mmCIF file of N, CA and C and ligand atoms in Angstrom:
data_model
loop_
_atom_site.group_PDB
_atom_site.id
_atom_site.type_symbol
_atom_site.label_atom_id
_atom_site.label_comp_id
_atom_site.label_asym_id
_atom_site.label_seq_id
_atom_site.Cartn_x
_atom_site.Cartn_y
_atom_site.Cartn_z
ATOM 1 N N UNK A 1 -7.010 -21.941 2.932
ATOM 2 C CA UNK A 1 -7.844 -20.780 2.578
ATOM 3 C C UNK A 1 -7.297 -19.544 3.296
ATOM 4 N N UNK A 2 -6.992 -18.505 2.503
ATOM 5 C CA UNK A 2 -6.462 -17.282 3.079
ATOM 6 C C UNK A 2 -7.630 -16.411 3.543
ATOM 7 N N UNK A 3 -7.510 -15.906 4.766
ATOM 8 C CA UNK A 3 -8.596 -15.125 5.361
ATOM 9 C C UNK A 3 -8.503 -13.664 4.908
ATOM 10 N N UNK A 4 -9.628 -13.130 4.512
ATOM 11 C CA UNK A 4 -9.653 -11.727 4.096
ATOM 12 C C UNK A 4 -9.432 -10.806 5.290
ATOM 13 N N UNK A 5 -8.851 -9.643 5.017
ATOM 14 C CA UNK A 5 -8.601 -8.653 6.062
ATOM 15 C C UNK A 5 -9.477 -7.427 5.804
ATOM 16 N N UNK A 6 -9.300 -6.445 6.659
ATOM 17 C CA UNK A 6 -10.024 -5.181 6.531
ATOM 18 C C UNK A 6 -9.724 -4.509 5.180
ATOM 19 N N UNK A 7 -8.556 -4.786 4.608
ATOM 20 C CA UNK A 7 -8.221 -4.154 3.326
ATOM 21 C C UNK A 7 -9.141 -4.644 2.206
ATOM 22 N N UNK A 8 -9.538 -5.916 2.247
ATOM 23 C CA UNK A 8 -10.478 -6.404 1.230
ATOM 24 C C UNK A 8 -11.801 -5.658 1.334
ATOM 25 N N UNK A 9 -12.234 -5.366 2.559
ATOM 26 C CA UNK A 9 -13.493 -4.636 2.764
ATOM 27 C C UNK A 9 -13.371 -3.202 2.234
ATOM 28 N N UNK A 10 -12.202 -2.601 2.402
ATOM 29 C CA UNK A 10 -11.987 -1.245 1.862
ATOM 30 C C UNK A 10 -12.017 -1.291 0.332
ATOM 31 N N UNK A 11 -11.324 -2.263 -0.240
ATOM 32 C CA UNK A 11 -11.252 -2.396 -1.711
ATOM 33 C C UNK A 11 -12.651 -2.584 -2.294
ATOM 34 N N UNK A 12 -13.495 -3.331 -1.587
ATOM 35 C CA UNK A 12 -14.866 -3.595 -2.077
ATOM 36 C C UNK A 12 -15.856 -2.507 -1.650
ATOM 37 N N UNK A 13 -15.343 -1.462 -0.996
ATOM 38 C CA UNK A 13 -16.176 -0.335 -0.541
ATOM 39 C C UNK A 13 -17.226 -0.778 0.489
ATOM 40 N N UNK A 14 -16.901 -1.814 1.220
ATOM 41 C CA UNK A 14 -17.818 -2.284 2.270
ATOM 42 C C UNK A 14 -17.622 -1.459 3.534
ATOM 43 N N UNK A 15 -16.383 -1.089 3.810
ATOM 44 C CA UNK A 15 -16.135 -0.156 4.916
ATOM 45 C C UNK A 15 -15.464 1.101 4.345
ATOM 46 N N UNK A 16 -15.710 2.251 4.988
ATOM 47 C CA UNK A 16 -15.216 3.494 4.405
ATOM 48 C C UNK A 16 -13.701 3.667 4.546
ATOM 49 N N UNK A 17 -13.139 4.369 3.589
ATOM 50 C CA UNK A 17 -11.729 4.773 3.639
ATOM 51 C C UNK A 17 -11.592 5.947 2.693
ATOM 52 N N UNK A 18 -10.525 6.696 2.863
ATOM 53 C CA UNK A 18 -10.260 7.841 1.991
ATOM 54 C C UNK A 18 -9.492 7.315 0.778
ATOM 55 N N UNK A 19 -10.243 6.809 -0.192
ATOM 56 C CA UNK A 19 -9.641 6.186 -1.377
ATOM 57 C C UNK A 19 -9.229 7.269 -2.370
ATOM 58 N N UNK A 20 -7.963 7.245 -2.752
ATOM 59 C CA UNK A 20 -7.417 8.251 -3.672
ATOM 60 C C UNK A 20 -7.359 7.738 -5.098
ATOM 61 N N UNK A 21 -7.284 6.423 -5.227
ATOM 62 C CA UNK A 21 -7.097 5.838 -6.565
ATOM 63 C C UNK A 21 -7.574 4.385 -6.514
ATOM 64 N N UNK A 22 -8.226 3.969 -7.598
ATOM 65 C CA UNK A 22 -8.579 2.545 -7.721
ATOM 66 C C UNK A 22 -8.674 2.187 -9.193
ATOM 67 N N UNK A 23 -8.114 1.046 -9.560
ATOM 68 C CA UNK A 23 -8.289 0.518 -10.915
ATOM 69 C C UNK A 23 -8.493 -0.991 -10.800
ATOM 70 N N UNK A 24 -8.310 -1.698 -11.891
ATOM 71 C CA UNK A 24 -8.615 -3.147 -11.887
ATOM 72 C C UNK A 24 -7.577 -3.955 -11.111
ATOM 73 N N UNK A 25 -6.438 -3.343 -10.791
ATOM 74 C CA UNK A 25 -5.363 -4.085 -10.116
ATOM 75 C C UNK A 25 -5.088 -3.639 -8.694
ATOM 76 N N UNK A 26 -5.163 -2.330 -8.435
ATOM 77 C CA UNK A 26 -4.741 -1.810 -7.127
ATOM 78 C C UNK A 26 -5.706 -0.763 -6.599
ATOM 79 N N UNK A 27 -5.618 -0.559 -5.286
ATOM 80 C CA UNK A 27 -6.391 0.498 -4.614
ATOM 81 C C UNK A 27 -5.427 1.240 -3.697
ATOM 82 N N UNK A 28 -5.574 2.569 -3.643
ATOM 83 C CA UNK A 28 -4.734 3.391 -2.754
ATOM 84 C C UNK A 28 -5.642 4.239 -1.874
ATOM 85 N N UNK A 29 -5.331 4.256 -0.586
ATOM 86 C CA UNK A 29 -6.146 5.021 0.373
ATOM 87 C C UNK A 29 -5.255 5.523 1.495
ATOM 88 N N UNK A 30 -5.737 6.555 2.187
ATOM 89 C CA UNK A 30 -4.940 7.139 3.273
ATOM 90 C C UNK A 30 -4.926 6.207 4.483
ATOM 91 N N UNK A 31 -3.751 6.102 5.096
ATOM 92 C CA UNK A 31 -3.618 5.303 6.307
ATOM 93 C C UNK A 31 -4.434 5.950 7.429
ATOM 94 N N UNK A 32 -5.118 5.131 8.190
ATOM 95 C CA UNK A 32 -6.000 5.642 9.249
ATOM 96 C C UNK A 32 -5.218 6.220 10.433
ATOM 97 N N UNK A 33 -3.980 5.754 10.612
ATOM 98 C CA UNK A 33 -3.110 6.261 11.692
ATOM 99 C C UNK A 33 -1.803 6.734 11.060
ATOM 100 N N UNK A 34 -1.835 7.908 10.412
ATOM 101 C CA UNK A 34 -0.669 8.320 9.620
ATOM 102 C C UNK A 34 0.591 8.527 10.459
ATOM 103 N N UNK A 35 1.710 8.004 9.960
ATOM 104 C CA UNK A 35 3.016 8.136 10.636
ATOM 105 C C UNK A 35 3.824 9.282 10.039
ATOM 106 N N UNK A 36 3.236 10.012 9.091
ATOM 107 C CA UNK A 36 3.874 11.172 8.452
ATOM 108 C C UNK A 36 2.730 12.024 7.900
ATOM 109 N N UNK A 37 3.001 13.300 7.548
ATOM 110 C CA UNK A 37 1.922 14.140 7.012
ATOM 111 C C UNK A 37 1.200 13.509 5.809
ATOM 112 N N UNK A 38 1.949 12.831 4.968
ATOM 113 C CA UNK A 38 1.353 12.045 3.873
ATOM 114 C C UNK A 38 1.658 10.576 4.163
ATOM 115 N N UNK A 39 0.609 9.794 4.326
ATOM 116 C CA UNK A 39 0.792 8.351 4.553
ATOM 117 C C UNK A 39 -0.348 7.632 3.837
ATOM 118 N N UNK A 40 0.027 7.019 2.744
ATOM 119 C CA UNK A 40 -0.954 6.370 1.863
ATOM 120 C C UNK A 40 -0.567 4.906 1.698
ATOM 121 N N UNK A 41 -1.563 4.052 1.647
ATOM 122 C CA UNK A 41 -1.322 2.624 1.422
ATOM 123 C C UNK A 41 -1.739 2.273 0.002
ATOM 124 N N UNK A 42 -0.896 1.526 -0.686
ATOM 125 C CA UNK A 42 -1.190 1.068 -2.051
ATOM 126 C C UNK A 42 -1.254 -0.455 -1.985
ATOM 127 N N UNK A 43 -2.407 -0.986 -2.363
ATOM 128 C CA UNK A 43 -2.750 -2.374 -2.034
ATOM 129 C C UNK A 43 -3.218 -3.104 -3.297
ATOM 130 N N UNK A 44 -2.731 -4.317 -3.548
ATOM 131 C CA UNK A 44 -3.302 -5.082 -4.668
ATOM 132 C C UNK A 44 -4.753 -5.442 -4.361
ATOM 133 N N UNK A 45 -5.597 -5.443 -5.384
ATOM 134 C CA UNK A 45 -7.007 -5.780 -5.142
ATOM 135 C C UNK A 45 -7.181 -7.246 -4.765
ATOM 136 N N UNK A 46 -6.295 -8.108 -5.259
ATOM 137 C CA UNK A 46 -6.391 -9.516 -4.869
ATOM 138 C C UNK A 46 -5.608 -9.736 -3.579
ATOM 139 N N UNK A 47 -6.078 -10.687 -2.813
ATOM 140 C CA UNK A 47 -5.466 -10.936 -1.502
ATOM 141 C C UNK A 47 -4.200 -11.783 -1.652
ATOM 142 N N UNK A 48 -3.063 -11.113 -1.529
ATOM 143 C CA UNK A 48 -1.767 -11.794 -1.442
ATOM 144 C C UNK A 48 -1.286 -11.483 -0.027
ATOM 145 N N UNK A 49 -1.112 -12.478 0.843
ATOM 146 C CA UNK A 49 -0.879 -12.188 2.260
ATOM 147 C C UNK A 49 0.406 -11.410 2.538
ATOM 148 N N UNK A 50 1.487 -11.747 1.856
ATOM 149 C CA UNK A 50 2.758 -11.054 2.125
ATOM 150 C C UNK A 50 3.693 -11.232 0.936
ATOM 151 N N UNK A 51 4.838 -10.602 1.000
ATOM 152 C CA UNK A 51 5.771 -10.604 -0.140
ATOM 153 C C UNK A 51 6.216 -12.028 -0.494
ATOM 154 N N UNK A 52 6.280 -12.916 0.486
ATOM 155 C CA UNK A 52 6.693 -14.301 0.205
ATOM 156 C C UNK A 52 5.753 -15.002 -0.774
ATOM 157 N N UNK A 53 4.534 -14.519 -0.871
ATOM 158 C CA UNK A 53 3.511 -15.177 -1.703
ATOM 159 C C UNK A 53 3.404 -14.568 -3.101
ATOM 160 N N UNK A 54 4.273 -13.611 -3.423
ATOM 161 C CA UNK A 54 4.214 -12.987 -4.751
ATOM 162 C C UNK A 54 4.768 -13.961 -5.793
ATOM 163 N N UNK A 55 4.007 -14.156 -6.867
ATOM 164 C CA UNK A 55 4.396 -15.065 -7.953
ATOM 165 C C UNK A 55 4.639 -14.257 -9.233
ATOM 166 N N UNK A 56 5.209 -14.920 -10.242
ATOM 167 C CA UNK A 56 5.457 -14.244 -11.521
ATOM 168 C C UNK A 56 4.168 -13.653 -12.092
ATOM 169 N N UNK A 57 3.049 -14.345 -11.892
ATOM 170 C CA UNK A 57 1.776 -13.862 -12.460
ATOM 171 C C UNK A 57 1.331 -12.533 -11.828
ATOM 172 N N UNK A 58 1.936 -12.165 -10.712
ATOM 173 C CA UNK A 58 1.565 -10.908 -10.049
ATOM 174 C C UNK A 58 2.435 -9.725 -10.462
ATOM 175 N N UNK A 59 3.380 -9.944 -11.377
ATOM 176 C CA UNK A 59 4.347 -8.874 -11.679
ATOM 177 C C UNK A 59 3.680 -7.611 -12.193
ATOM 178 N N UNK A 60 2.648 -7.750 -12.992
ATOM 179 C CA UNK A 60 1.956 -6.560 -13.519
ATOM 180 C C UNK A 60 1.348 -5.757 -12.362
ATOM 181 N N UNK A 61 0.764 -6.459 -11.416
ATOM 182 C CA UNK A 61 0.152 -5.788 -10.261
ATOM 183 C C UNK A 61 1.202 -5.014 -9.465
ATOM 184 N N UNK A 62 2.362 -5.633 -9.250
ATOM 185 C CA UNK A 62 3.373 -4.952 -8.427
ATOM 186 C C UNK A 62 4.053 -3.823 -9.205
ATOM 187 N N UNK A 63 4.133 -3.943 -10.504
ATOM 188 C CA UNK A 63 4.576 -2.806 -11.313
ATOM 189 C C UNK A 63 3.588 -1.662 -11.199
ATOM 190 N N UNK A 64 2.301 -1.979 -11.243
ATOM 191 C CA UNK A 64 1.262 -0.957 -11.122
ATOM 192 C C UNK A 64 1.346 -0.252 -9.772
ATOM 193 N N UNK A 65 1.665 -0.995 -8.720
ATOM 194 C CA UNK A 65 1.781 -0.357 -7.398
ATOM 195 C C UNK A 65 2.828 0.759 -7.427
ATOM 196 N N UNK A 66 3.919 0.545 -8.141
ATOM 197 C CA UNK A 66 4.959 1.588 -8.210
ATOM 198 C C UNK A 66 4.516 2.769 -9.066
ATOM 199 N N UNK A 67 3.858 2.505 -10.185
ATOM 200 C CA UNK A 67 3.440 3.644 -11.025
ATOM 201 C C UNK A 67 2.357 4.450 -10.319
ATOM 202 N N UNK A 68 1.499 3.777 -9.571
ATOM 203 C CA UNK A 68 0.467 4.493 -8.808
ATOM 204 C C UNK A 68 1.122 5.278 -7.665
ATOM 205 N N UNK A 69 2.122 4.711 -7.029
ATOM 206 C CA UNK A 69 2.826 5.441 -5.961
ATOM 207 C C UNK A 69 3.429 6.732 -6.519
ATOM 208 N N UNK A 70 4.060 6.644 -7.665
ATOM 209 C CA UNK A 70 4.682 7.834 -8.265
ATOM 210 C C UNK A 70 3.617 8.861 -8.661
ATOM 211 N N UNK A 71 2.498 8.393 -9.187
ATOM 212 C CA UNK A 71 1.401 9.288 -9.591
ATOM 213 C C UNK A 71 0.826 10.014 -8.369
ATOM 214 N N UNK A 72 0.623 9.284 -7.299
ATOM 215 C CA UNK A 72 0.055 9.901 -6.092
ATOM 216 C C UNK A 72 1.065 10.858 -5.459
ATOM 217 N N UNK A 73 2.327 10.495 -5.450
ATOM 218 C CA UNK A 73 3.350 11.394 -4.894
ATOM 219 C C UNK A 73 3.317 12.733 -5.625
ATOM 220 N N UNK A 74 3.103 12.685 -6.929
ATOM 221 C CA UNK A 74 3.020 13.918 -7.721
ATOM 222 C C UNK A 74 1.746 14.687 -7.353
ATOM 223 N N UNK A 75 0.638 13.976 -7.262
ATOM 224 C CA UNK A 75 -0.639 14.613 -6.871
ATOM 225 C C UNK A 75 -0.523 15.307 -5.518
ATOM 226 N N UNK A 76 0.208 14.668 -4.613
ATOM 227 C CA UNK A 76 0.344 15.204 -3.251
ATOM 228 C C UNK A 76 1.467 16.240 -3.173
ATOM 229 N N UNK A 77 2.135 16.448 -4.303
ATOM 230 C CA UNK A 77 3.218 17.425 -4.434
ATOM 231 C C UNK A 77 4.388 17.149 -3.478
ATOM 232 N N UNK A 78 4.731 15.873 -3.349
ATOM 233 C CA UNK A 78 5.898 15.509 -2.537
ATOM 234 C C UNK A 78 6.982 14.866 -3.408
ATOM 235 N N UNK A 79 6.734 14.835 -4.726
ATOM 236 C CA UNK A 79 7.638 14.092 -5.608
ATOM 237 C C UNK A 79 9.025 14.718 -5.703
ATOM 238 N N UNK A 80 9.103 16.062 -5.642
ATOM 239 C CA UNK A 80 10.418 16.690 -5.791
ATOM 240 C C UNK A 80 11.226 16.543 -4.503
ATOM 241 N N UNK A 81 10.587 16.784 -3.383
ATOM 242 C CA UNK A 81 11.323 16.701 -2.110
ATOM 243 C C UNK A 81 11.611 15.263 -1.714
ATOM 244 N N UNK A 82 10.727 14.376 -2.128
ATOM 245 C CA UNK A 82 10.993 12.959 -1.914
ATOM 246 C C UNK A 82 10.080 12.315 -0.898
ATOM 247 N N UNK A 83 10.177 11.019 -0.857
ATOM 248 C CA UNK A 83 9.264 10.232 -0.029
ATOM 249 C C UNK A 83 9.866 8.838 0.129
ATOM 250 N N UNK A 84 9.195 8.015 0.887
ATOM 251 C CA UNK A 84 9.707 6.658 1.128
ATOM 252 C C UNK A 84 8.601 5.650 0.831
ATOM 253 N N UNK A 85 8.970 4.560 0.182
ATOM 254 C CA UNK A 85 8.055 3.435 -0.058
ATOM 255 C C UNK A 85 8.535 2.261 0.775
ATOM 256 N N UNK A 86 7.606 1.669 1.514
ATOM 257 C CA UNK A 86 7.971 0.565 2.419
ATOM 258 C C UNK A 86 6.962 -0.566 2.245
ATOM 259 N N UNK A 87 7.471 -1.791 2.184
ATOM 260 C CA UNK A 87 6.596 -2.967 2.273
ATOM 261 C C UNK A 87 7.124 -3.827 3.413
ATOM 262 N N UNK A 88 6.348 -3.952 4.466
ATOM 263 C CA UNK A 88 6.721 -4.798 5.594
ATOM 264 C C UNK A 88 6.335 -6.247 5.297
ATOM 265 N N UNK A 89 7.149 -7.180 5.781
ATOM 266 C CA UNK A 89 6.829 -8.600 5.583
ATOM 267 C C UNK A 89 6.934 -9.367 6.903
ATOM 268 N N UNK A 90 5.790 -9.911 7.305
ATOM 269 C CA UNK A 90 5.704 -10.792 8.477
ATOM 270 C C UNK A 90 6.208 -10.119 9.764
ATOM 271 N N UNK A 91 6.405 -10.931 10.791
ATOM 272 C CA UNK A 91 6.594 -10.416 12.154
ATOM 273 C C UNK A 91 7.831 -9.512 12.293
ATOM 274 N N UNK A 92 8.975 -9.997 11.851
ATOM 275 C CA UNK A 92 10.189 -9.186 12.020
ATOM 276 C C UNK A 92 10.167 -7.930 11.166
ATOM 277 N N UNK A 93 9.421 -7.972 10.077
ATOM 278 C CA UNK A 93 9.292 -6.787 9.225
ATOM 279 C C UNK A 93 8.278 -5.784 9.743
ATOM 280 N N UNK A 94 7.508 -6.194 10.761
ATOM 281 C CA UNK A 94 6.518 -5.287 11.346
ATOM 282 C C UNK A 94 5.198 -5.270 10.604
ATOM 283 N N UNK A 95 4.891 -6.331 9.850
ATOM 284 C CA UNK A 95 3.621 -6.372 9.116
ATOM 285 C C UNK A 95 2.488 -6.767 10.056
ATOM 286 N N UNK A 96 1.458 -5.913 10.103
ATOM 287 C CA UNK A 96 0.301 -6.177 10.969
ATOM 288 C C UNK A 96 -0.882 -6.734 10.192
ATOM 289 N N UNK A 97 -1.075 -6.247 8.970
ATOM 290 C CA UNK A 97 -2.235 -6.669 8.176
ATOM 291 C C UNK A 97 -1.759 -7.636 7.087
ATOM 292 N N UNK A 98 -2.209 -8.909 7.139
ATOM 293 C CA UNK A 98 -1.710 -9.901 6.183
ATOM 294 C C UNK A 98 -2.389 -9.816 4.809
ATOM 295 N N UNK A 99 -2.293 -8.642 4.225
ATOM 296 C CA UNK A 99 -2.693 -8.384 2.829
ATOM 297 C C UNK A 99 -1.623 -7.417 2.329
ATOM 298 N N UNK A 100 -0.751 -7.911 1.476
ATOM 299 C CA UNK A 100 0.461 -7.139 1.153
ATOM 300 C C UNK A 100 0.097 -5.710 0.738
ATOM 301 N N UNK A 101 0.918 -4.751 1.190
ATOM 302 C CA UNK A 101 0.620 -3.337 0.926
ATOM 303 C C UNK A 101 1.904 -2.529 0.969
ATOM 304 N N UNK A 102 1.905 -1.472 0.161
ATOM 305 C CA UNK A 102 3.049 -0.550 0.107
ATOM 306 C C UNK A 102 2.663 0.730 0.846
ATOM 307 N N UNK A 103 3.525 1.164 1.771
ATOM 308 C CA UNK A 103 3.334 2.447 2.446
ATOM 309 C C UNK A 103 4.028 3.532 1.620
ATOM 310 N N UNK A 104 3.338 4.621 1.362
ATOM 311 C CA UNK A 104 3.934 5.821 0.768
ATOM 312 C C UNK A 104 3.939 6.884 1.859
ATOM 313 N N UNK A 105 5.150 7.270 2.268
ATOM 314 C CA UNK A 105 5.309 8.201 3.393
ATOM 315 C C UNK A 105 6.080 9.432 2.932
ATOM 316 N N UNK A 106 5.566 10.618 3.293
ATOM 317 C CA UNK A 106 6.284 11.832 2.916
ATOM 318 C C UNK A 106 5.677 13.056 3.564
ATOM 319 N N UNK A 107 6.131 14.207 3.070
ATOM 320 C CA UNK A 107 5.647 15.475 3.611
ATOM 321 C C UNK A 107 6.458 15.976 4.779
ATOM 322 N N UNK A 108 7.533 15.287 5.095
ATOM 323 C CA UNK A 108 8.417 15.655 6.208
ATOM 324 C C UNK A 108 9.768 14.977 5.958
ATOM 325 N N UNK A 109 10.822 15.514 6.576
ATOM 326 C CA UNK A 109 12.124 14.829 6.499
ATOM 327 C C UNK A 109 12.046 13.551 7.338
ATOM 328 N N UNK A 110 12.140 12.412 6.688
ATOM 329 C CA UNK A 110 12.071 11.131 7.394
ATOM 330 C C UNK A 110 13.451 10.776 7.944
ATOM 331 N N UNK A 111 13.457 10.100 9.069
ATOM 332 C CA UNK A 111 14.711 9.670 9.683
ATOM 333 C C UNK A 111 15.229 8.402 9.036
ATOM 334 N N UNK A 112 16.439 7.980 9.441
ATOM 335 C CA UNK A 112 16.974 6.717 8.911
ATOM 336 C C UNK A 112 16.107 5.543 9.357
ATOM 337 N N UNK A 113 16.049 4.513 8.557
ATOM 338 C CA UNK A 113 15.253 3.325 8.934
ATOM 339 C C UNK A 113 15.999 2.522 10.003
ATOM 340 N N UNK A 114 17.309 2.412 9.855
ATOM 341 C CA UNK A 114 18.070 1.580 10.801
ATOM 342 C C UNK A 114 19.110 2.438 11.522
HETATM 343 P P1 AMP B 201 1.621 -2.864 8.400
HETATM 344 O O1 AMP B 201 2.145 -2.707 9.782
HETATM 345 O O2 AMP B 201 2.696 -2.728 7.350
HETATM 346 O O3 AMP B 201 0.818 -4.133 8.224
HETATM 347 O O4 AMP B 201 0.666 -1.631 8.147
HETATM 348 C C1 AMP B 201 -0.705 -1.675 8.351
HETATM 349 C C2 AMP B 201 -1.208 -0.260 8.234
HETATM 350 O O5 AMP B 201 -2.610 -0.283 8.019
HETATM 351 C C3 AMP B 201 -0.973 0.595 9.492
HETATM 352 O O6 AMP B 201 -0.187 1.740 9.148
HETATM 353 C C4 AMP B 201 -2.380 0.970 9.933
HETATM 354 O O7 AMP B 201 -2.465 2.269 10.469
HETATM 355 C C5 AMP B 201 -3.166 0.833 8.630
HETATM 356 N N1 AMP B 201 -4.592 0.569 8.793
HETATM 357 C C6 AMP B 201 -5.186 -0.342 9.584
HETATM 358 N N2 AMP B 201 -6.527 -0.302 9.443
HETATM 359 C C7 AMP B 201 -6.778 0.675 8.527
HETATM 360 C C8 AMP B 201 -7.968 1.201 7.953
HETATM 361 N N3 AMP B 201 -9.177 0.739 8.297
HETATM 362 N N4 AMP B 201 -7.864 2.198 7.045
HETATM 363 C C9 AMP B 201 -6.653 2.677 6.709
HETATM 364 N N5 AMP B 201 -5.488 2.216 7.193
HETATM 365 C C10 AMP B 201 -5.548 1.228 8.101
#
C-alpha cells in the first residue's frame, strides 16, 4: 500500500495551496519554498510514487503534465525567455516527496545543473 503524501491533500483541497490549474489528470500549484522567482509543481492527481512506477497506462497523464507546463509558462510570461522542467527520482535524484511531480522553474537565468 502506497502512503499518501501532502500532495494528495493539496489535490483534494484538504490543505491550502496556491493552485494555478487543475483538471481530471493533473494539478499545478506554487512551490511553498520557491528556488526561483517562478517555481510551480505539476503533479498527477493519482499517487505514483516516482518515475520508476510510471506505466504505459499513465502516458496520457504525463503528456498532460507537459502541456500544462507549457500553458502555465505562457501564463507566467516566461515562455520566450525560457524555463526548466525537472523531475527528481529517489534519493540520488533529490526527491523528497514520494508523489511524482514536475518542477517548473523560471523567471531568472538558471545555472547549469551539473
Ligand atoms: P522534491 O525534492 O523534488 O521532492 O520536491 C518537493 C518540493 O515540494 C520542494 O520544492 C518543496 O518546497 C515542495 N513542497 C513541500 N511541501 C509543499 C507544500 N505544502 N506546498 C507546496 N510545495 C511544497
